[in-house]
Amino acid sequence: MRCSRRDLLAMALTTTAAAILPVTAFRFLSQAEVKVALADPALRWGFLVDTEKCVGCGLCVKACKLENETPYDAPVTRTWVERYIITKDDQTHIDSPRAARDGFTDPRIRGEAFDPAEVTKSFFVPKLCNQCDSPPCVQVCPVGATYQTLDGVVLIDRKWCIGCGYCIMACPYGVRFFHPVHKVAEKCNFCYHRISQGLKPACVQACPFGAREICNLKDANDPITRIIMTQRVAVTKDEYGTKPQVFYIGLDRNVR
Amino acid sequence: MNNHIWRPLYVVLVIIAFFLVLRYFLVPQDFGVHGVNFTYGYHRAGDINDWQAVPIKYRGREFCNECHPDNAAANASSKHAAIQCENCHGPAFDHPEAPEKLILDTSRDLCLRCHAALHTPSSQRSLIKGIDPDTHNPAIPCSDCHNPHKPDLEDMQ
């Protein structure tokens, strides 16, 4: 094959142009765009659950269902409480009758009684949406109906959701469900209508034991944020890389 | 080039133009990137206002205290001080306009939420006095003997 000097130069120029073309796809952001990209630095909602304080009364679940108009008797809920009983044979028994809407009043789990001498640990763990920093449920939405607000809460647009259920499958924590009345995806949003007005979420207000607390993670003087910053807290299913923003005190390895 | 190449191309262009016009009218004007980036923040901006406009049902004990200071004070000095009024009396909504009267839950099940005896050694539930509902005066409402606003056993009714 012959290659003249002219051909070589032409080919070299073409190749260089083709190589730098994708670079032009990047663009410089304006100051305002950078501010949005970094999110409002003043507010990021976070949540702290103290599992040692939880007694499994379920008043949080009752308050949540009434506050957020979740059908009271349908088997769906934005938050729930799990009971763990770990026995000496290293078996973990978990239940959450009616999502603990009526609390835990029966020492048995699904009719199975436990000898107190055989129980090594037994405790309650409230669960709710983690408002992840990298929410997989938002990534999978095909229509842009679910999104993360600048203060970190993941919301669902009831007018735009088509009810395909991808997000319900995507959430590793199983907090999303199909709303039987509105026929859209539904989940906990930290009572966005309440926290926007300076109130606490219904579950936080209803809890008599202070097991649930909400805070602004960007405010270092917030007493709850200080606990998260300075004490030993854990998150559920850290390995999924979703960066959950609900922190737990007293989490056990048996909790899933 | 020949017509048989240009004609299908025109058809495709018309379909694309039709799609773009339809999209312009069907997608709300406030749809766009309002969050941190396209992946997490592509949505209808007005939906945030829709969520913030949801009416509040649980008003909190300060709201109750405005009209019922005696009951609020009685409960505030008792062992049940941590329990919100609305946990037993039900959400206030726009009380006293709507509803005019709240529905008070006096069932045994309400008290048993905390006072049913369970074996939960690694939870503070074990610090709360509990009963076996099947043997402790079954079928009698708790409030017949215990005053929920003053639950000390010395002050039994």
Short mmCIF file of C-alpha atoms in Angstrom, two decimals:
data_model
loop_
_atom_site.label_atom_id
_atom_site.label_comp_id
_atom_site.label_asym_id
_atom_site.label_seq_id
_atom_site.Cartn_x
_atom_site.Cartn_y
_atom_site.Cartn_z
CA MET A 1 0.00 0.00 0.00
CA ARG A 2 1.27 3.44 -0.98
CA CYS A 3 0.89 6.35 1.37
CA SER A 4 1.84 9.81 0.22
CA ARG A 5 2.82 12.57 2.61
CA ARG A 6 -0.49 14.32 1.76
CA ASP A 7 -2.50 11.17 2.66
CA LEU A 8 -0.62 10.70 5.90
CA LEU A 9 -1.28 14.28 7.01
CA ALA A 10 -4.96 14.05 6.02
CA MET A 11 -5.43 10.79 7.92
CA ALA A 12 -3.57 12.10 10.97
CA LEU A 13 -5.81 15.20 11.06
CA THR A 14 -8.99 13.13 10.68
CA THR A 15 -7.99 10.73 13.44
CA THR A 16 -7.12 13.55 15.81
CA ALA A 17 -10.41 15.32 15.10
CA ALA A 18 -12.36 12.10 15.69
CA ALA A 19 -10.51 11.48 18.96
CA ILE A 20 -11.22 14.92 20.44
CA LEU A 21 -14.83 15.03 19.26
CA PRO A 22 -16.28 13.36 22.41
CA VAL A 23 -14.48 15.96 24.54
CA THR A 24 -16.78 18.61 23.07
CA ALA A 25 -19.69 16.70 24.61
CA PHE A 26 -18.53 17.98 28.00
CA ARG A 27 -19.52 21.51 28.87
CA PHE A 28 -18.66 24.09 31.46
CA LEU A 29 -21.39 24.66 34.05
CA SER A 30 -22.55 28.11 35.00
CA GLN A 31 -22.30 29.16 38.66
CA ALA A 32 -26.00 28.49 39.21
CA GLU A 33 -25.71 25.02 37.68
CA VAL A 34 -22.79 24.17 39.94
CA LYS A 35 -24.81 25.26 42.99
CA VAL A 36 -27.66 22.97 41.97
CA ALA A 37 -25.24 20.13 41.22
CA LEU A 38 -23.77 20.39 44.71
CA ALA A 39 -27.27 20.67 46.24
CA ASP A 40 -28.40 23.29 48.74
CA PRO A 41 -25.69 23.19 51.40
CA ALA A 42 -28.03 24.23 54.21
CA LEU A 43 -30.44 21.27 54.47
CA ARG A 44 -30.28 17.48 54.15
CA TRP A 45 -32.86 15.45 56.06
CA GLY A 46 -31.61 12.47 58.02
CA PHE A 47 -33.18 10.07 60.50
CA LEU A 48 -31.98 8.30 63.63
CA VAL A 49 -33.59 5.13 64.99
CA ASP A 50 -32.62 3.99 68.49
CA THR A 51 -33.53 0.31 68.53
CA GLU A 52 -32.70 0.06 72.25
CA LYS A 53 -35.52 2.49 73.06
CA CYS A 54 -38.13 0.88 70.81
CA VAL A 55 -40.65 -1.20 72.78
CA GLY A 56 -42.74 -2.30 69.81
CA CYS A 57 -45.90 -0.36 70.69
CA GLY A 58 -46.56 0.39 67.01
CA LEU A 59 -47.99 3.85 67.69
CA CYS A 60 -45.65 5.13 64.93
CA VAL A 61 -47.22 2.80 62.37
CA LYS A 62 -50.73 3.81 63.42
CA ALA A 63 -49.88 7.53 63.23
CA CYS A 64 -48.14 7.09 59.86
CA LYS A 65 -51.07 5.26 58.32
CA LEU A 66 -53.58 7.89 59.46
CA GLU A 67 -51.38 10.88 58.66
CA ASN A 68 -50.54 9.69 55.16
CA GLU A 69 -53.93 8.15 54.36
CA THR A 70 -52.50 4.70 53.76
CA PRO A 71 -55.50 2.30 53.69
CA TYR A 72 -55.68 1.22 57.33
CA ASP A 73 -56.61 -2.43 56.89
CA ALA A 74 -54.77 -3.12 53.63
CA PRO A 75 -51.47 -5.02 53.99
CA VAL A 76 -49.41 -1.99 52.90
CA THR A 77 -47.59 0.56 55.00
CA ARG A 78 -44.91 3.25 54.74
CA THR A 79 -43.23 2.18 57.97
CA TRP A 80 -43.25 -0.93 60.10
CA VAL A 81 -41.65 -2.48 63.19
CA GLU A 82 -39.95 -5.88 63.18
CA ARG A 83 -39.49 -8.10 66.23
CA TYR A 84 -36.38 -10.26 66.43
CA ILE A 85 -36.08 -13.25 68.73
CA ILE A 86 -32.70 -14.98 68.63
CA THR A 87 -32.51 -18.31 70.40
CA LYS A 88 -29.59 -20.28 71.81
CA ASP A 89 -29.52 -22.58 68.79
CA ASP A 90 -28.61 -19.43 66.75
CA GLN A 91 -31.96 -19.31 65.01
CA THR A 92 -33.39 -15.88 64.17
CA HIS A 93 -37.16 -15.53 64.36
CA ILE A 94 -38.67 -12.37 62.86
CA ASP A 95 -42.25 -11.16 62.70
CA SER A 96 -44.20 -7.99 62.12
CA PRO A 97 -47.91 -8.76 62.52
CA ARG A 98 -49.90 -6.24 60.45
CA ALA A 99 -46.67 -4.24 60.19
CA ALA A 100 -46.99 -3.77 64.01
CA ARG A 101 -49.91 -1.38 63.43
CA ASP A 102 -51.46 -2.69 66.67
CA GLY A 103 -48.14 -3.27 68.40
CA PHE A 104 -46.76 -6.53 69.73
CA THR A 105 -49.09 -8.06 72.31
CA ASP A 106 -48.37 -11.76 71.85
CA PRO A 107 -45.13 -13.33 73.13
CA ARG A 108 -45.43 -15.98 70.43
CA ILE A 109 -44.20 -15.61 66.84
CA ARG A 110 -46.74 -17.07 64.39
CA GLY A 111 -48.12 -19.25 67.18
CA GLU A 112 -44.69 -20.54 68.17
CA ALA A 113 -43.92 -20.03 71.87
CA PHE A 114 -40.36 -19.48 73.12
CA ASP A 115 -38.92 -20.58 76.44
CA PRO A 116 -37.41 -17.42 78.01
CA ALA A 117 -34.39 -19.49 79.03
CA GLU A 118 -33.74 -20.31 75.36
CA VAL A 119 -33.93 -16.68 74.15
CA THR A 120 -30.55 -14.93 73.98
CA LYS A 121 -31.64 -11.64 72.40
CA SER A 122 -34.99 -10.12 71.58
CA PHE A 123 -35.60 -6.58 70.36
CA PHE A 124 -37.57 -4.39 67.96
CA VAL A 125 -36.36 -2.62 64.82
CA PRO A 126 -38.47 0.11 63.19
CA LYS A 127 -38.05 0.34 59.42
CA LEU A 128 -38.81 3.18 57.02
CA CYS A 129 -37.52 4.65 53.77
CA ASN A 130 -33.78 5.35 53.96
CA GLN A 131 -33.99 8.37 51.58
CA CYS A 132 -30.74 7.07 50.04
CA ASP A 133 -28.18 9.46 48.61
CA SER A 134 -27.92 7.15 45.57
CA PRO A 135 -31.48 5.84 45.35
CA PRO A 136 -31.73 2.85 43.00
CA CYS A 137 -35.52 3.27 42.91
CA VAL A 138 -35.10 6.67 41.23
CA GLN A 139 -32.60 5.42 38.67
CA VAL A 140 -34.96 2.79 37.31
CA CYS A 141 -38.04 5.00 36.87
CA PRO A 142 -38.72 5.08 33.12
CA VAL A 143 -40.91 8.22 33.18
CA GLY A 144 -39.26 10.58 35.67
CA ALA A 145 -42.06 10.16 38.21
CA THR A 146 -39.80 9.62 41.22
CA TYR A 147 -36.96 11.91 42.13
CA GLN A 148 -34.73 13.23 44.88
CA THR A 149 -35.40 16.73 46.16
CA LEU A 150 -32.50 19.05 46.95
CA ASP A 151 -33.05 18.42 50.68
CA GLY A 152 -32.54 14.71 50.09
CA VAL A 153 -36.07 13.27 50.27
CA VAL A 154 -37.19 10.90 47.51
CA LEU A 155 -40.71 11.74 46.33
CA ILE A 156 -43.14 10.13 43.89
CA ASP A 157 -45.20 12.21 41.45
CA ARG A 158 -48.65 10.66 41.71
CA LYS A 159 -49.82 12.39 38.52
CA TRP A 160 -46.86 11.10 36.51
CA CYS A 161 -46.32 7.57 37.90
CA ILE A 162 -47.56 4.87 35.52
CA GLY A 163 -47.49 2.13 38.17
CA CYS A 164 -45.01 -0.11 36.33
CA GLY A 165 -43.47 -1.27 39.62
CA TYR A 166 -39.80 -1.13 38.57
CA CYS A 167 -38.98 0.98 41.64
CA ILE A 168 -40.74 -1.49 43.96
CA MET A 169 -38.41 -4.19 42.58
CA ALA A 170 -35.34 -1.96 42.72
CA CYS A 171 -35.52 -0.96 46.39
CA PRO A 172 -33.25 -3.32 48.39
CA TYR A 173 -35.15 -2.43 51.57
CA GLY A 174 -38.63 -3.26 50.31
CA VAL A 175 -40.07 0.05 51.47
CA ARG A 176 -41.98 0.75 48.26
CA PHE A 177 -45.42 -0.66 47.57
CA PHE A 178 -48.30 -0.21 45.17
CA HIS A 179 -50.89 2.20 46.56
CA PRO A 180 -54.23 0.39 46.29
CA VAL A 181 -56.26 3.62 45.96
CA HIS A 182 -54.10 5.94 43.85
CA LYS A 183 -52.71 3.03 41.78
CA VAL A 184 -49.17 4.40 41.91
CA ALA A 185 -45.94 3.54 43.71
CA GLU A 186 -45.88 4.76 47.30
CA LYS A 187 -43.36 5.01 50.12
CA CYS A 188 -42.30 6.95 53.19
CA ASN A 189 -41.20 10.54 52.47
CA PHE A 190 -40.41 11.59 56.08
CA CYS A 191 -43.91 13.24 56.05
CA TYR A 192 -42.65 15.83 53.57
CA HIS A 193 -45.71 18.05 54.19
CA ARG A 194 -44.90 18.17 57.91
CA ILE A 195 -41.11 18.64 57.81
CA SER A 196 -41.54 21.41 55.20
CA GLN A 197 -43.58 23.31 57.79
CA GLY A 198 -41.16 22.73 60.65
CA LEU A 199 -43.12 19.88 62.23
CA LYS A 200 -41.71 16.45 62.98
CA PRO A 201 -42.88 13.42 60.97
CA ALA A 202 -46.01 11.75 62.38
CA CYS A 203 -44.06 8.67 63.54
CA VAL A 204 -41.44 10.80 65.33
CA GLN A 205 -44.14 12.81 67.10
CA ALA A 206 -46.13 9.70 68.05
CA CYS A 207 -43.18 7.76 69.51
CA PRO A 208 -43.35 8.12 73.33
CA PHE A 209 -39.83 6.74 73.80
CA GLY A 210 -37.75 8.89 71.46
CA ALA A 211 -36.78 5.87 69.40
CA ARG A 212 -37.31 7.84 66.18
CA GLU A 213 -35.73 11.23 65.53
CA ILE A 214 -35.36 13.41 62.46
CA CYS A 215 -32.51 15.85 61.90
CA ASN A 216 -30.76 18.12 59.43
CA LEU A 217 -27.52 16.34 58.57
CA LYS A 218 -25.98 19.58 57.27
CA ASP A 219 -26.40 21.32 60.64
CA ALA A 220 -23.58 20.33 62.99
CA ASN A 221 -25.43 21.92 65.94
CA ASP A 222 -28.51 19.74 65.50
CA PRO A 223 -28.48 17.46 68.61
CA ILE A 224 -29.51 14.40 66.58
CA THR A 225 -26.91 15.12 63.90
CA ARG A 226 -24.32 15.33 66.69
CA ILE A 227 -25.31 11.83 67.83
CA ILE A 228 -24.90 10.50 64.29
CA MET A 229 -21.55 12.29 63.95
CA THR A 230 -20.08 11.38 67.33
CA GLN A 231 -21.63 8.08 68.41
CA ARG A 232 -21.65 4.56 67.02
CA VAL A 233 -24.37 4.25 64.41
CA ALA A 234 -24.97 1.82 61.56
CA VAL A 235 -27.08 1.63 58.42
CA THR A 236 -28.94 -1.33 56.96
CA LYS A 237 -27.58 -3.14 53.89
CA ASP A 238 -24.54 -0.92 53.53
CA GLU A 239 -23.13 -3.31 50.94
CA TYR A 240 -25.65 -2.20 48.34
CA GLY A 241 -23.92 1.18 48.06
CA THR A 242 -27.16 3.14 48.19
CA LYS A 243 -25.83 5.45 50.93
CA PRO A 244 -28.88 5.22 53.23
CA GLN A 245 -29.56 8.25 55.43
CA VAL A 246 -31.50 6.46 58.18
CA PHE A 247 -29.04 5.63 60.94
CA TYR A 248 -29.56 3.00 63.63
CA ILE A 249 -28.27 2.71 67.19
CA GLY A 250 -28.00 -0.86 68.43
CA LEU A 251 -28.27 -2.63 65.08
CA ASP A 252 -27.57 -6.35 65.27
CA ARG A 253 -26.00 -8.59 62.63
CA ASN A 254 -29.23 -10.57 62.55
CA VAL A 255 -31.17 -7.53 61.31
CA ARG A 256 -31.82 -7.58 57.58
CA MET B 1 -30.87 9.97 -5.62
CA ASN B 2 -34.05 8.17 -6.50
CA ASN B 3 -37.54 8.78 -5.17
CA HIS B 4 -37.71 5.37 -3.48
CA ILE B 5 -34.97 6.55 -1.14
CA TRP B 6 -36.28 10.06 -0.46
CA ARG B 7 -39.94 9.16 0.16
CA PRO B 8 -39.45 6.86 3.19
CA LEU B 9 -37.04 9.44 4.55
CA TYR B 10 -39.73 12.12 4.35
CA VAL B 11 -42.14 9.79 6.14
CA VAL B 12 -39.63 9.26 8.94
CA LEU B 13 -39.05 13.02 9.23
CA VAL B 14 -42.80 13.66 9.44
CA ILE B 15 -43.13 11.03 12.20
CA ILE B 16 -40.27 12.61 14.16
CA ALA B 17 -41.79 16.08 13.75
CA PHE B 18 -45.20 14.79 14.85
CA PHE B 19 -43.60 13.16 17.93
CA LEU B 20 -41.81 16.38 18.88
CA VAL B 21 -45.00 18.48 18.53
CA LEU B 22 -46.99 15.95 20.58
CA ARG B 23 -44.27 15.85 23.23
CA TYR B 24 -44.27 19.64 23.47
CA PHE B 25 -47.97 19.72 24.32
CA LEU B 26 -48.14 16.61 26.54
CA VAL B 27 -45.09 17.13 28.77
CA PRO B 28 -45.71 19.78 31.46
CA GLN B 29 -43.69 22.95 31.03
CA ASP B 30 -42.08 22.61 34.48
CA PHE B 31 -40.58 19.20 33.63
CA GLY B 32 -36.81 19.26 33.77
CA VAL B 33 -33.70 18.75 35.88
CA HIS B 34 -34.52 20.35 39.24
CA GLY B 35 -32.44 18.10 41.48
CA VAL B 36 -28.74 17.32 41.73
CA ASN B 37 -28.50 15.81 38.25
CA PHE B 38 -30.48 14.17 35.48
CA THR B 39 -30.38 10.71 37.09
CA TYR B 40 -31.94 11.76 40.41
CA GLY B 41 -33.49 15.15 39.70
CA TYR B 42 -35.44 14.90 36.42
CA HIS B 43 -39.07 15.57 37.37
CA ARG B 44 -42.08 17.86 37.37
CA ALA B 45 -41.18 20.81 39.62
CA GLY B 46 -44.79 21.37 40.71
CA ASP B 47 -44.96 17.97 42.39
CA ILE B 48 -42.90 19.23 45.34
CA ASN B 49 -45.61 21.83 46.04
CA ASP B 50 -48.29 19.13 45.70
CA TRP B 51 -46.61 17.08 48.44
CA GLN B 52 -46.11 20.10 50.70
CA ALA B 53 -49.83 20.92 50.41
CA VAL B 54 -50.95 17.59 51.97
CA PRO B 55 -53.13 18.46 55.01
CA ILE B 56 -51.75 17.75 58.48
CA LYS B 57 -53.74 15.38 60.71
CA TYR B 58 -51.65 14.98 63.89
CA ARG B 59 -51.38 18.43 65.50
CA GLY B 60 -49.32 17.62 68.60
CA ARG B 61 -49.89 18.17 72.32
CA GLU B 62 -49.26 21.93 72.15
CA PHE B 63 -52.35 22.21 69.97
CA CYS B 64 -54.43 20.22 72.53
CA ASN B 65 -53.03 22.30 75.38
CA GLU B 66 -54.52 25.50 73.92
CA CYS B 67 -58.07 24.45 74.92
CA HIS B 68 -57.54 21.53 77.34
CA PRO B 69 -54.77 22.75 79.68
CA ASP B 70 -56.14 20.83 82.70
CA ASN B 71 -56.00 17.43 80.99
CA ALA B 72 -52.67 18.24 79.38
CA ALA B 73 -51.19 19.24 82.77
CA ALA B 74 -52.60 16.14 84.48
CA ASN B 75 -50.98 13.88 81.92
CA ALA B 76 -47.75 15.89 81.83
CA SER B 77 -47.12 15.15 85.53
CA SER B 78 -47.83 11.42 85.22
CA LYS B 79 -45.84 8.41 84.09
CA HIS B 80 -47.64 8.70 80.76
CA ALA B 81 -46.22 12.19 80.14
CA ALA B 82 -44.30 11.02 77.08
CA ILE B 83 -47.43 9.80 75.32
CA GLN B 84 -49.00 12.27 72.89
CA CYS B 85 -52.71 13.06 73.45
CA GLU B 86 -53.50 12.00 69.90
CA ASN B 87 -52.04 8.52 70.39
CA CYS B 88 -55.19 7.60 72.37
CA HIS B 89 -57.65 10.36 71.44
CA GLY B 90 -57.02 10.06 67.69
CA PRO B 91 -55.69 12.62 65.21
CA ALA B 92 -57.13 16.12 65.71
CA PHE B 93 -57.41 17.19 62.03
CA ASP B 94 -59.23 20.56 62.29
CA HIS B 95 -60.85 19.88 65.67
CA PRO B 96 -63.05 21.49 67.06
CA GLU B 97 -64.55 22.37 63.64
CA ALA B 98 -64.03 19.09 61.83
CA PRO B 99 -64.36 16.67 63.53
CA GLU B 100 -66.35 18.18 66.41
CA LYS B 101 -65.56 15.21 68.67
CA LEU B 102 -62.53 12.96 68.57
CA ILE B 103 -62.90 9.20 68.87
CA LEU B 104 -61.20 8.05 72.09
CA ASP B 105 -59.70 4.58 71.96
CA THR B 106 -60.45 2.93 75.33
CA SER B 107 -59.79 -0.63 74.21
CA ARG B 108 -57.56 -3.02 76.12
CA ASP B 109 -55.56 -3.46 72.91
CA LEU B 110 -54.35 0.14 73.13
CA CYS B 111 -52.85 -0.37 76.59
CA LEU B 112 -51.49 -3.79 75.62
CA ARG B 113 -49.32 -2.19 72.94
CA CYS B 114 -46.87 -1.44 75.76
CA HIS B 115 -48.22 -3.38 78.75
CA ALA B 116 -48.54 -6.92 77.39
CA ALA B 117 -45.79 -8.96 79.02
CA LEU B 118 -43.22 -10.07 76.43
CA HIS B 119 -39.81 -11.60 76.87
CA THR B 120 -37.58 -9.02 75.15
CA PRO B 121 -34.37 -8.93 77.21
CA SER B 122 -32.39 -6.65 74.84
CA SER B 123 -35.07 -3.98 74.55
CA GLN B 124 -36.40 -1.38 76.97
CA ARG B 125 -39.75 -3.10 76.66
CA SER B 126 -38.56 -5.32 79.51
CA LEU B 127 -38.50 -2.24 81.80
CA ILE B 128 -42.25 -1.62 81.34
CA LYS B 129 -44.68 -3.35 83.69
CA GLY B 130 -46.56 -5.98 81.72
CA ILE B 131 -49.55 -8.24 82.23
CA ASP B 132 -50.82 -11.43 80.65
CA PRO B 133 -54.05 -10.20 79.01
CA ASP B 134 -55.62 -13.67 79.24
CA THR B 135 -55.37 -13.85 83.05
CA HIS B 136 -55.38 -10.17 84.16
CA ASN B 137 -59.12 -9.30 84.46
CA PRO B 138 -60.02 -10.29 80.90
CA ALA B 139 -62.96 -8.46 79.28
CA ILE B 140 -62.78 -5.50 81.71
CA PRO B 141 -61.56 -2.22 80.14
CA CYS B 142 -58.25 -1.13 81.70
CA SER B 143 -59.62 2.36 82.38
CA ASP B 144 -62.24 0.91 84.78
CA CYS B 145 -59.45 0.57 87.38
CA HIS B 146 -56.45 2.51 86.00
CA ASN B 147 -56.61 6.22 85.20
CA PRO B 148 -54.69 6.70 81.94
CA HIS B 149 -53.80 10.30 82.90
CA LYS B 150 -52.58 9.18 86.35
CA PRO B 151 -51.53 5.55 86.00
CA ASP B 152 -49.74 5.12 89.35
CA LEU B 153 -50.94 1.99 91.09
CA GLU B 154 -51.41 3.91 94.41
CA ASP B 155 -54.03 6.09 92.72
CA MET B 156 -56.17 3.22 91.54
CA GLN B 157 -59.81 4.10 91.10
#
